[in-house]
CSV table of C-alpha atoms in Angstrom, one decimal:
chain,number,residue,atom,x,y,z
A,1,MET,CA,-39.0,28.9,-26.6
A,2,LYS,CA,-35.9,29.0,-24.3
A,3,THR,CA,-35.3,25.2,-24.2
A,4,THR,CA,-35.2,23.4,-27.5
A,5,TYR,CA,-33.4,19.9,-27.9
A,6,GLU,CA,-32.9,17.5,-31.2
A,7,THR,CA,-32.0,14.1,-31.2
A,8,ARG,CA,-29.4,12.5,-32.8
A,9,TYR,CA,-29.6,8.4,-33.6
A,10,ALA,CA,-26.8,6.0,-33.5
A,11,SER,CA,-25.0,4.9,-36.9
A,12,SER,CA,-23.1,2.0,-37.7
A,13,PRO,CA,-19.2,2.0,-38.9
A,14,GLU,CA,-20.3,0.7,-42.1
A,15,THR,CA,-22.8,3.4,-43.1
A,16,VAL,CA,-20.5,6.3,-42.0
A,17,LYS,CA,-17.9,5.1,-44.4
A,18,LYS,CA,-20.4,6.3,-47.0
A,19,TYR,CA,-21.2,9.8,-46.2
A,20,THR,CA,-20.5,13.1,-47.6
A,21,THR,CA,-19.1,15.8,-45.6
A,22,LYS,CA,-22.8,17.3,-44.7
A,23,GLU,CA,-24.0,14.2,-43.6
A,24,LEU,CA,-21.1,13.5,-41.5
A,25,ARG,CA,-21.7,17.2,-40.0
A,26,ASP,CA,-25.1,16.5,-39.6
A,27,GLU,CA,-24.9,13.5,-38.1
A,28,PHE,CA,-22.2,14.0,-35.1
A,29,LEU,CA,-21.3,18.4,-35.3
A,30,ILE,CA,-23.1,20.2,-32.6
A,31,ASP,CA,-23.3,23.6,-33.6
A,32,ASN,CA,-26.1,25.4,-31.9
A,33,LEU,CA,-24.6,26.0,-28.2
A,34,MET,CA,-24.0,29.1,-26.4
A,35,GLN,CA,-26.7,31.3,-27.7
A,36,ALA,CA,-28.1,33.5,-25.3
A,37,GLY,CA,-31.2,33.4,-23.5
A,38,LYS,CA,-31.5,29.6,-24.2
A,39,ILE,CA,-31.0,26.4,-23.0
A,40,ASN,CA,-30.0,24.2,-26.3
A,41,LEU,CA,-29.6,20.1,-25.9
A,42,THR,CA,-28.5,17.1,-28.4
A,43,TYR,CA,-30.0,14.2,-27.3
A,44,THR,CA,-27.6,11.1,-28.5
A,45,HIS,CA,-28.9,7.5,-28.8
A,46,TYR,CA,-25.3,6.8,-27.9
A,47,ASP,CA,-25.3,5.8,-24.3
A,48,ARG,CA,-28.3,8.3,-24.0
A,49,TYR,CA,-26.0,11.2,-23.3
A,50,ILE,CA,-27.0,14.8,-23.7
A,51,ALA,CA,-24.5,17.6,-24.3
A,52,GLY,CA,-26.0,21.1,-24.4
A,53,SER,CA,-25.5,24.6,-23.4
A,54,ALA,CA,-27.8,27.4,-20.8
A,55,VAL,CA,-26.4,31.0,-21.3
A,56,PRO,CA,-28.6,32.7,-18.8
A,57,THR,CA,-29.4,36.6,-19.9
A,58,ALA,CA,-32.5,35.8,-17.1
A,59,PRO,CA,-32.3,33.2,-14.9
A,60,LEU,CA,-33.3,29.5,-17.4
A,61,THR,CA,-34.3,26.6,-15.6
A,62,LEU,CA,-33.6,23.0,-16.9
A,63,GLU,CA,-36.7,21.1,-17.7
A,64,ALA,CA,-37.3,17.8,-18.8
A,65,ILE,CA,-37.4,17.1,-22.3
A,66,ASP,CA,-39.7,14.7,-24.4
A,67,PRO,CA,-37.5,12.1,-25.2
A,68,LEU,CA,-37.0,11.6,-21.2
A,69,LYS,CA,-40.4,10.9,-20.3
A,70,ALA,CA,-39.2,12.2,-17.2
A,71,ASP,CA,-41.3,14.5,-14.7
A,72,TYR,CA,-38.0,16.8,-14.2
A,73,PHE,CA,-34.6,16.5,-16.0
A,74,LEU,CA,-32.4,14.8,-13.5
A,75,GLU,CA,-35.0,12.2,-12.4
A,76,ARG,CA,-33.0,9.2,-13.7
A,77,ARG,CA,-29.8,11.4,-14.9
A,78,GLU,CA,-27.2,12.8,-13.6
A,79,LEU,CA,-25.8,16.3,-15.1
A,80,GLY,CA,-22.1,17.7,-15.3
A,81,ILE,CA,-21.5,21.2,-15.9
A,82,ILE,CA,-18.2,23.3,-16.6
A,83,ASN,CA,-18.9,27.3,-17.0
A,84,VAL,CA,-16.8,28.6,-20.2
A,85,GLY,CA,-18.2,32.2,-19.7
A,86,GLU,CA,-18.3,34.7,-16.7
A,87,SER,CA,-19.4,34.0,-13.3
A,88,GLY,CA,-22.8,32.8,-12.9
A,89,THR,CA,-24.4,30.6,-9.9
A,90,VAL,CA,-26.6,27.2,-10.7
A,91,LYS,CA,-29.2,26.9,-8.1
A,92,VAL,CA,-29.8,23.1,-7.0
A,93,ASP,CA,-33.1,22.6,-4.8
A,94,GLY,CA,-32.4,25.8,-3.2
A,95,THR,CA,-28.8,25.3,-2.7
A,96,ILE,CA,-26.8,28.0,-5.0
A,97,TYR,CA,-23.2,27.1,-6.3
A,98,THR,CA,-21.1,30.1,-7.9
A,99,LEU,CA,-18.9,28.7,-11.1
A,100,ALA,CA,-16.1,30.7,-12.0
A,101,HIS,CA,-14.7,30.7,-15.3
A,102,LYS,CA,-13.7,26.9,-16.1
A,103,ASP,CA,-15.3,25.7,-12.6
A,104,ALA,CA,-17.2,22.5,-12.9
A,105,LEU,CA,-20.5,21.2,-10.8
A,106,TYR,CA,-21.4,17.9,-10.5
A,107,ILE,CA,-25.2,17.1,-10.1
A,108,GLY,CA,-26.2,13.9,-8.6
A,109,MET,CA,-30.1,12.0,-9.8
A,110,GLY,CA,-33.0,13.4,-8.1
A,111,ASN,CA,-32.5,16.7,-8.0
A,112,LYS,CA,-35.9,18.6,-9.5
A,113,GLU,CA,-34.9,22.3,-9.5
A,114,ILE,CA,-31.5,23.3,-11.6
A,115,VAL,CA,-31.5,27.3,-12.3
A,116,PHE,CA,-29.1,28.8,-13.8
A,117,LYS,CA,-28.0,32.6,-13.4
A,118,SER,CA,-25.3,35.0,-14.9
A,119,ASP,CA,-23.6,37.2,-12.4
A,120,ASP,CA,-23.8,39.9,-15.2
A,121,PRO,CA,-26.5,39.6,-17.6
A,122,LYS,CA,-24.6,41.8,-20.4
A,123,LYS,CA,-21.6,39.3,-19.6
A,124,PRO,CA,-23.3,36.1,-19.2
A,125,ALA,CA,-22.1,32.8,-18.2
A,126,LYS,CA,-22.2,30.2,-20.5
A,127,PHE,CA,-22.7,26.8,-18.9
A,128,TYR,CA,-21.9,23.9,-20.8
A,129,LEU,CA,-24.0,20.5,-20.0
A,130,ASN,CA,-23.5,16.8,-20.4
A,131,SER,CA,-25.8,14.7,-19.0
A,132,ALA,CA,-25.9,10.8,-18.8
A,133,PRO,CA,-28.5,8.1,-17.4
A,134,ALA,CA,-28.3,7.4,-13.9
A,135,HIS,CA,-29.2,4.3,-11.2
A,136,THR,CA,-28.5,6.1,-8.0
A,137,SER,CA,-27.9,9.5,-6.2
A,138,TYR,CA,-24.5,10.8,-5.5
A,139,PRO,CA,-23.7,14.2,-3.9
A,140,THR,CA,-23.7,17.5,-5.5
A,141,LYS,CA,-19.6,18.6,-5.7
A,142,LYS,CA,-18.2,21.8,-7.3
A,143,VAL,CA,-14.7,21.3,-8.6
A,144,SER,CA,-12.8,24.4,-9.2
A,145,LEU,CA,-9.9,24.1,-12.0
A,146,ALA,CA,-7.4,24.3,-9.1
A,147,GLU,CA,-8.9,21.3,-7.6
A,148,ALA,CA,-9.0,19.2,-10.5
A,149,LYS,CA,-6.3,16.0,-10.8
A,150,LYS,CA,-4.1,17.3,-13.2
A,151,LEU,CA,-1.8,15.2,-15.6
A,152,GLU,CA,1.2,16.5,-18.0
A,153,LEU,CA,1.3,14.6,-21.6
A,154,GLY,CA,2.8,15.0,-24.6
A,155,SER,CA,5.8,17.1,-25.4
A,156,LEU,CA,6.6,20.1,-27.4
A,157,GLU,CA,8.9,17.9,-29.9
A,158,THR,CA,5.5,16.3,-31.0
A,159,ALA,CA,3.3,19.3,-30.8
A,160,ASN,CA,0.9,17.9,-28.3
A,161,HIS,CA,2.1,19.2,-24.9
A,162,ARG,CA,-0.8,19.5,-22.5
A,163,THR,CA,-2.5,19.5,-19.1
A,164,VAL,CA,-5.7,17.2,-18.6
A,165,ASN,CA,-7.7,18.4,-16.0
A,166,GLN,CA,-9.6,15.7,-14.6
A,167,MET,CA,-12.6,17.3,-12.8
A,168,ILE,CA,-15.8,14.7,-12.6
A,169,ILE,CA,-13.8,11.4,-12.2
A,170,GLY,CA,-13.4,9.0,-9.6
A,171,GLY,CA,-11.4,10.5,-6.6
A,172,VAL,CA,-12.4,13.7,-7.4
A,173,VAL,CA,-16.1,13.4,-7.4
A,174,THR,CA,-18.2,10.2,-7.3
A,175,SER,CA,-20.3,9.8,-10.2
A,176,CYS,CA,-22.4,6.9,-11.7
A,177,GLN,CA,-20.9,6.7,-15.4
A,178,LEU,CA,-20.6,10.5,-16.3
A,179,GLN,CA,-16.8,11.7,-16.6
A,180,MET,CA,-15.9,15.1,-17.7
A,181,GLY,CA,-12.8,17.3,-17.8
A,182,MET,CA,-10.6,19.9,-19.7
A,183,THR,CA,-7.5,19.7,-21.5
A,184,GLU,CA,-5.5,22.8,-22.4
A,185,LEU,CA,-2.7,22.9,-25.0
A,186,LYS,CA,0.2,24.5,-24.7
A,187,THR,CA,1.4,27.4,-26.6
A,188,GLY,CA,3.2,25.9,-29.8
A,189,SER,CA,1.5,22.4,-29.5
A,190,VAL,CA,-1.7,21.5,-31.8
A,191,TRP,CA,-2.4,17.7,-31.3
A,192,ASN,CA,-4.9,16.5,-28.9
A,193,THR,CA,-5.2,12.8,-27.3
A,194,MET,CA,-2.3,11.3,-29.4
A,195,PRO,CA,-1.5,8.6,-30.1
A,196,ALA,CA,-5.5,7.8,-30.8
A,197,HIS,CA,-7.6,5.2,-29.5
A,198,VAL,CA,-10.9,3.9,-29.3
A,199,HIS,CA,-12.6,2.3,-26.3
A,200,ASP,CA,-15.8,0.2,-27.3
A,201,ARG,CA,-17.3,0.9,-23.8
A,202,ARG,CA,-17.6,4.0,-23.8
A,203,MET,CA,-18.9,6.9,-26.1
A,204,GLU,CA,-17.3,10.3,-25.9
A,205,VAL,CA,-18.3,14.2,-26.4
A,206,TYR,CA,-15.4,16.8,-27.5
A,207,PHE,CA,-16.6,20.3,-27.0
A,208,TYR,CA,-13.9,23.0,-28.4
A,209,LEU,CA,-13.1,26.5,-26.7
A,210,ASP,CA,-10.7,28.6,-26.7
A,211,VAL,CA,-10.0,28.4,-30.3
A,212,PRO,CA,-8.9,32.1,-31.5
A,213,GLU,CA,-10.7,33.7,-34.1
A,214,ASN,CA,-10.0,33.0,-37.5
A,215,GLN,CA,-8.3,29.8,-36.5
A,216,ALA,CA,-10.0,26.3,-36.6
A,217,VAL,CA,-9.4,22.3,-35.3
A,218,CYS,CA,-9.7,19.8,-37.5
A,219,HIS,CA,-11.0,16.9,-35.8
A,220,PHE,CA,-10.5,13.3,-36.6
A,221,MET,CA,-12.9,10.3,-36.6
A,222,GLY,CA,-13.8,6.8,-37.5
A,223,GLN,CA,-12.3,3.6,-37.6
A,224,PRO,CA,-8.5,4.0,-37.3
A,225,ASP,CA,-8.0,2.3,-40.6
A,226,GLU,CA,-10.9,4.5,-42.3
A,227,THR,CA,-10.6,7.9,-40.6
A,228,ARG,CA,-12.6,10.9,-41.2
A,229,HIS,CA,-12.5,14.9,-40.4
A,230,ILE,CA,-15.2,18.0,-39.4
A,231,TRP,CA,-13.4,21.2,-39.4
A,232,MET,CA,-14.9,22.9,-36.3
A,233,HIS,CA,-14.8,26.3,-34.7
A,234,ASN,CA,-15.2,27.7,-31.4
A,235,HIS,CA,-17.8,26.6,-29.0
A,236,GLN,CA,-18.8,23.7,-31.5
A,237,ALA,CA,-18.9,19.9,-30.1
A,238,VAL,CA,-18.7,16.7,-31.8
A,239,ILE,CA,-20.2,13.4,-30.9
A,240,SER,CA,-17.5,10.2,-31.0
A,241,PRO,CA,-19.1,7.0,-31.3
A,242,PRO,CA,-17.6,3.9,-28.9
A,243,TRP,CA,-15.7,2.6,-32.3
A,244,SER,CA,-14.5,6.1,-33.5
A,245,ILE,CA,-11.2,7.2,-32.7
A,246,HIS,CA,-11.5,11.1,-31.4
A,247,CYS,CA,-8.3,13.4,-32.0
A,248,GLY,CA,-7.9,16.5,-33.6
A,249,SER,CA,-5.1,19.3,-34.4
A,250,GLY,CA,-5.7,23.1,-34.4
A,251,THR,CA,-4.2,25.6,-36.4
A,252,ALA,CA,-3.2,27.3,-33.2
A,253,ASN,CA,-3.4,25.9,-29.6
A,254,TYR,CA,-6.8,25.7,-27.9
A,255,THR,CA,-8.7,23.5,-25.0
A,256,PHE,CA,-11.1,21.3,-25.5
A,257,ILE,CA,-13.7,19.4,-23.0
A,258,TRP,CA,-14.1,15.6,-22.7
A,259,GLY,CA,-17.2,14.0,-21.2
A,260,MET,CA,-18.1,10.5,-21.6
A,261,ALA,CA,-20.5,7.7,-20.3
A,262,GLY,CA,-20.9,3.7,-21.2
A,263,GLU,CA,-20.1,0.7,-19.5
A,264,ASN,CA,-17.5,1.4,-17.1
A,265,LEU,CA,-15.5,4.1,-15.0
A,266,ASP,CA,-12.0,3.1,-16.2
A,267,TYR,CA,-10.2,6.2,-17.4
A,268,THR,CA,-7.4,4.3,-18.8
A,269,ASP,CA,-9.6,2.1,-20.7
A,270,MET,CA,-8.7,2.4,-24.5
A,271,ASP,CA,-7.5,0.6,-27.2
A,272,VAL,CA,-4.6,2.5,-28.7
A,273,ALA,CA,-4.4,2.8,-32.3
A,274,LYS,CA,-0.7,3.1,-33.4
A,275,ILE,CA,0.3,6.7,-35.3
A,276,THR,CA,1.8,4.4,-38.2
A,277,ASP,CA,-1.3,2.4,-38.5
A,278,LEU,CA,-4.0,5.4,-39.3
A,279,ARG,CA,-5.3,5.5,-42.8
């Protein structure tokens, strides 16, 4: 079977405080991504978000999975894609979009046929997928890394100098609730998303990439006064509930893709936790 999925249910912060390391990883870590020749999806009950991947060694068609109870995947959804592999194409109801490394594509609700293909099956594209429920249809749009809205944040002195590439976000792409982008840390910087924050009106998923071989990222989550951590490797993702911080520190610099959905589209809507208040 070329499409597989799993379902994750929402957990309260009080319950998560009691989790063992294995339980924490089982609940929030997504570690089955980027498998050759497959589409792997994780359906989370946090805002009915889906995170997954498609790695076409032969053309792969995105099909509706059972939890959607839909005739086709985007019947009531929108989709964001960022290619983290070699060049490939996405066919959307007959229109072909070419995505180079780190290009993004937004696909609006109502598009029926989504087909992934690699230019060279021996060096496949690796499409990272995020999807959220949608209430109306907006135009499909490709966004290259060069076309992203860029924010320069942090500094080398605090080890968090980074470029935030806003790709599927208001002012660049019109969407219902899905937002996606890519944050690249500069050499010598390892901390992302500092100061940490929560946004009770939106959930988020982080996908880590460009993590060097034999290196790792320690991802922090939990309430600001009850933090937990998950050690992560290249091409793994982690679910962040609305009540949880989401930040990390690597043993080398790296990149991560953030995707989120929920109550609003205000990127700056966040409740900051002071670094000195974290526990």
